[in-house]
Amino acid sequence: MALLACLAAASPAGAQSLMTEDDLSAAAGRFVNGPFTWTPTLTLRDAGVDTNIFAVPTNEKRDTTASIMPAVDARLALGALRGHSKGHLEYLYFERYTQQRALNGQVEARF
């Protein structure tokens, strides 16, 4: 019964599809500035100790790591014009192996 409930409530993963027609709707965001709405988020994930940061079978290297990702979801509804943009910038932190630190970003927009 629980499995059936989980399957019924399942939705497609974010990586399976980009923006849909629903993304272009004028749904309000967290902040509203006239026809422009936007919702910022901040995500901290994968924080902790990685015991094999290079994923090698021998001579494993250990380090403290974290990933922090600010993002914004913005929408514009101006008459018949509808626009939607999503963007994020992810910072990968490594305490000891600083050469592994990186910035990754993505922006997508649709009108």
Backbone as JSON, one array per atom type, in Angstrom:
{
  "sequence": "MALLACLAAASPAGAQSLMTEDDLSAAAGRFVNGPFTWTPTLTLRDAGVDTNIFAVPTNEKRDTTASIMPAVDARLALGALRGHSKGHLEYLYFERYTQQRALNGQVEARF",
  "N": [[0.82, -1.18, 0.0], [1.94, 1.26, 0.84], [3.95, 1.51, -1.05], [2.44, 1.83, -3.38], [1.25, 4.3, -2.84], [3.52, 5.94, -2.84], [4.36, 5.68, -5.51], [2.19, 6.81, -6.82], [2.39, 9.44, -6.04], [4.74, 10.25, -7.15], [6.94, 12.32, -9.07], [8.41, 13.56, -12.12], [12.0, 13.61, -12.28], [14.12, 16.49, -11.91], [16.21, 16.58, -13.78], [15.21, 15.26, -15.96], [13.61, 16.81, -17.56], [13.49, 20.01, -19.1], [12.44, 23.37, -18.85], [8.9, 23.73, -18.68], [5.64, 24.42, -20.15], [4.16, 25.27, -17.98], [6.07, 26.56, -16.52], [6.2, 29.04, -17.65], [4.08, 30.42, -16.77], [2.39, 33.05, -14.95], [2.85, 32.73, -12.25], [3.2, 33.7, -8.89], [6.24, 34.68, -7.33], [8.51, 34.53, -4.54], [9.28, 37.16, -3.99], [7.91, 40.19, -5.19], [8.08, 42.53, -7.72], [6.45, 44.69, -9.28], [5.71, 43.61, -12.51], [7.55, 41.65, -12.31], [8.69, 38.76, -10.73], [10.49, 36.95, -8.24], [12.34, 34.26, -6.78], [14.64, 33.51, -4.46], [17.02, 30.98, -3.49], [19.02, 29.04, -1.24], [21.24, 26.46, -1.04], [22.76, 23.98, 0.87], [24.73, 21.23, 0.57], [26.01, 17.86, 0.58], [27.92, 18.1, 2.64], [30.63, 17.33, 4.67], [32.9, 14.67, 5.49], [34.88, 13.28, 3.03], [36.16, 10.21, 2.3], [37.58, 9.27, 0.15], [38.4, 11.14, -2.07], [39.35, 11.22, -4.7], [38.39, 8.96, -5.85], [39.8, 6.47, -6.15], [41.16, 3.1, -6.21], [43.3, 2.48, -4.46], [45.49, 4.05, -2.05], [43.87, 6.13, -0.93], [42.61, 9.48, -0.57], [41.7, 11.74, 1.92], [39.34, 14.27, 2.8], [37.7, 17.26, 3.97], [34.63, 18.3, 2.77], [32.24, 20.34, 0.97], [29.27, 21.58, -0.57], [27.85, 24.47, -1.8], [25.06, 26.25, -2.93], [23.75, 29.0, -4.29], [20.7, 30.15, -5.76], [18.32, 31.38, -8.2], [14.98, 31.89, -9.18], [13.25, 33.38, -11.58], [10.53, 35.32, -12.86], [8.66, 36.94, -15.44], [5.88, 38.82, -16.24], [4.38, 40.51, -18.56], [1.91, 41.97, -19.96], [1.06, 40.23, -22.82], [3.47, 39.02, -22.95], [5.47, 36.57, -21.56], [7.95, 35.46, -19.41], [10.55, 33.34, -18.17], [13.16, 32.5, -16.04], [15.82, 30.57, -14.8], [18.51, 30.11, -12.6], [21.69, 29.09, -11.28], [24.59, 29.0, -9.14], [27.13, 26.99, -8.22], [29.33, 26.26, -5.61], [32.06, 24.3, -4.99], [33.64, 23.09, -2.24], [36.77, 22.21, -0.87], [38.7, 21.38, 1.82], [41.5, 20.64, 2.34], [42.58, 19.79, -0.2], [42.85, 22.06, -2.18], [43.02, 22.54, -4.91], [40.96, 21.15, -6.0], [38.7, 22.63, -5.65], [35.87, 24.31, -7.04], [33.77, 26.17, -9.33], [30.56, 25.89, -10.54], [28.02, 26.54, -12.85], [24.7, 27.32, -14.07], [22.34, 28.56, -16.35], [19.1, 29.08, -17.52], [16.63, 30.15, -19.79], [13.4, 31.21, -20.88], [10.99, 32.45, -23.12]],
  "CA": [[0.0, 0.0, 0.0], [2.84, 2.42, 0.91], [4.61, 1.6, -2.35], [1.46, 2.37, -4.32], [1.11, 5.73, -2.53], [4.74, 6.61, -3.3], [4.34, 5.71, -6.97], [1.15, 7.74, -7.25], [2.83, 10.8, -5.73], [6.03, 10.49, -7.8], [6.99, 13.29, -10.16], [9.66, 13.37, -12.86], [13.17, 14.28, -11.73], [14.44, 17.75, -12.58], [17.12, 16.38, -14.9], [14.53, 14.62, -17.06], [12.99, 17.77, -18.45], [13.81, 21.4, -18.86], [11.25, 24.16, -18.52], [7.65, 23.35, -19.32], [4.72, 25.53, -20.34], [3.78, 25.77, -16.66], [7.13, 27.46, -16.06], [5.99, 30.36, -18.24], [2.9, 31.05, -16.18], [2.69, 34.24, -14.15], [2.75, 32.37, -10.84], [3.96, 34.62, -8.06], [7.42, 34.2, -6.64], [8.64, 34.96, -3.15], [9.32, 38.62, -4.0], [7.2, 40.73, -6.34], [8.43, 43.89, -8.09], [5.64, 44.95, -10.46], [5.47, 42.4, -13.28], [8.71, 40.78, -12.11], [8.71, 38.01, -9.47], [11.68, 36.12, -8.12], [12.46, 33.45, -5.58], [16.01, 33.04, -4.24], [17.21, 29.84, -2.6], [20.4, 28.73, -0.88], [21.29, 25.04, -0.72], [24.01, 23.39, 1.36], [24.61, 19.78, 0.45], [27.23, 17.06, 0.55], [28.87, 18.6, 3.61], [31.14, 16.28, 5.54], [34.22, 14.14, 5.19], [34.97, 12.3, 1.94], [37.34, 9.4, 2.59], [38.26, 8.91, -1.1], [37.95, 12.22, -2.96], [39.73, 10.99, -6.1], [37.73, 7.72, -6.26], [40.82, 5.51, -6.59], [41.08, 1.89, -5.39], [44.36, 2.46, -3.45], [46.04, 5.35, -1.66], [42.75, 7.07, -0.83], [42.85, 10.79, 0.04], [40.57, 12.16, 2.75], [39.22, 15.71, 2.9], [36.41, 17.82, 4.35], [34.06, 18.9, 1.57], [30.88, 20.87, 1.02], [28.78, 22.22, -1.78], [26.86, 25.49, -1.49], [24.51, 26.68, -4.2], [22.69, 30.01, -4.37], [19.94, 30.06, -7.01], [17.18, 32.28, -8.32], [13.94, 31.53, -10.14], [12.63, 34.67, -11.87], [9.46, 35.31, -13.86], [8.21, 38.24, -15.9], [4.58, 38.78, -16.9], [4.18, 41.87, -19.07], [0.91, 41.82, -21.0], [1.09, 38.89, -23.41], [4.83, 38.51, -22.82], [5.77, 35.78, -20.36], [9.33, 34.98, -19.4], [10.95, 32.58, -16.99], [14.59, 32.23, -16.02], [16.35, 29.88, -13.62], [19.96, 30.09, -12.62], [22.37, 28.78, -10.02], [26.04, 28.95, -9.11], [27.5, 26.03, -7.18], [30.72, 26.31, -5.17], [32.52, 23.05, -4.39], [34.71, 23.42, -1.29], [37.63, 21.17, -0.34], [39.55, 22.04, 2.82], [42.92, 20.35, 2.14], [42.94, 19.72, -1.63], [42.24, 23.29, -2.72], [42.98, 22.49, -6.38], [39.7, 20.52, -6.39], [37.61, 23.6, -5.52], [35.36, 24.66, -8.37], [32.49, 26.85, -9.5], [29.74, 25.38, -11.65], [26.8, 27.31, -12.95], [23.77, 27.04, -15.15], [21.25, 29.52, -16.53], [18.19, 28.77, -18.63], [15.58, 31.16, -19.9], [12.39, 30.92, -21.89], [9.99, 33.51, -23.29]],
  "C": [[0.87, 1.25, 0.0], [3.55, 2.61, -0.42], [3.68, 2.21, -3.38], [1.28, 3.88, -4.1], [2.32, 6.5, -3.01], [4.76, 6.73, -4.82], [3.31, 6.71, -7.49], [1.58, 9.18, -7.05], [4.13, 11.17, -6.43], [5.89, 11.52, -8.9], [8.31, 13.1, -10.88], [10.79, 14.15, -12.2], [13.49, 15.52, -12.55], [15.33, 17.57, -13.8], [16.42, 15.77, -16.12], [13.88, 15.61, -18.02], [13.44, 19.17, -18.1], [12.52, 22.13, -18.54], [10.04, 23.69, -19.31], [6.78, 24.59, -19.52], [4.28, 26.12, -19.0], [4.81, 26.75, -16.11], [6.93, 28.88, -16.57], [4.78, 31.07, -17.66], [3.33, 32.22, -15.3], [2.57, 33.94, -12.66], [3.69, 33.25, -10.02], [5.16, 33.93, -7.44], [7.43, 34.71, -5.21], [8.62, 36.48, -3.05], [8.68, 39.12, -5.29], [7.61, 42.19, -6.51], [7.69, 44.21, -9.39], [5.37, 43.66, -11.21], [6.56, 41.34, -13.11], [8.62, 40.1, -10.75], [9.96, 37.16, -9.44], [11.74, 35.44, -6.76], [13.91, 32.99, -5.44], [16.02, 31.82, -3.33], [18.7, 29.68, -2.32], [20.42, 27.29, -0.39], [22.68, 24.65, -0.27], [23.84, 21.89, 1.28], [25.99, 19.14, 0.42], [28.3, 17.6, 1.48], [29.32, 17.47, 4.52], [32.53, 15.87, 5.13], [34.11, 13.09, 4.1], [36.25, 11.52, 2.15], [38.1, 8.98, 1.33], [37.87, 9.92, -2.17], [38.31, 12.01, -4.42], [39.15, 9.69, -6.66], [38.72, 6.72, -6.87], [40.77, 4.28, -5.68], [42.15, 1.8, -4.29], [44.83, 3.88, -3.17], [44.96, 6.44, -1.63], [43.17, 8.36, -0.13], [41.57, 11.25, 0.71], [40.54, 13.68, 2.84], [37.81, 16.09, 3.38], [35.86, 18.59, 3.15], [32.67, 19.46, 1.85], [30.54, 21.47, -0.32], [27.7, 23.22, -1.36], [26.39, 26.08, -2.81], [23.42, 27.73, -4.03], [22.01, 29.9, -5.74], [18.83, 31.08, -7.01], [16.27, 31.77, -9.43], [13.17, 32.83, -10.38], [11.6, 34.54, -12.98], [9.07, 36.74, -14.19], [6.9, 38.05, -16.63], [4.24, 40.22, -17.28], [3.2, 41.8, -20.25], [0.89, 40.39, -21.51], [2.47, 38.24, -23.31], [5.0, 37.79, -21.49], [7.21, 35.3, -20.48], [9.64, 34.28, -18.1], [12.43, 32.26, -17.11], [14.94, 31.54, -14.71], [17.87, 29.9, -13.72], [20.51, 29.72, -11.26], [23.87, 28.8, -10.23], [26.43, 28.06, -7.94], [28.99, 26.14, -6.88], [31.06, 25.01, -4.47], [33.74, 23.36, -3.53], [35.44, 22.16, -0.86], [38.61, 21.86, 0.6], [41.03, 21.86, 2.52], [43.33, 20.42, 0.67], [42.28, 20.88, -2.36], [42.17, 23.3, -4.23], [41.69, 21.83, -6.89], [38.5, 21.46, -6.25], [37.15, 24.04, -6.91], [34.06, 25.45, -8.26], [31.8, 26.25, -10.71], [28.46, 26.19, -11.68], [25.94, 26.89, -14.12], [22.69, 28.12, -15.16], [20.41, 29.03, -17.7], [17.07, 29.79, -18.62], [14.64, 30.77, -21.03], [11.38, 32.05, -21.92], [8.87, 33.02, -24.17]]
}
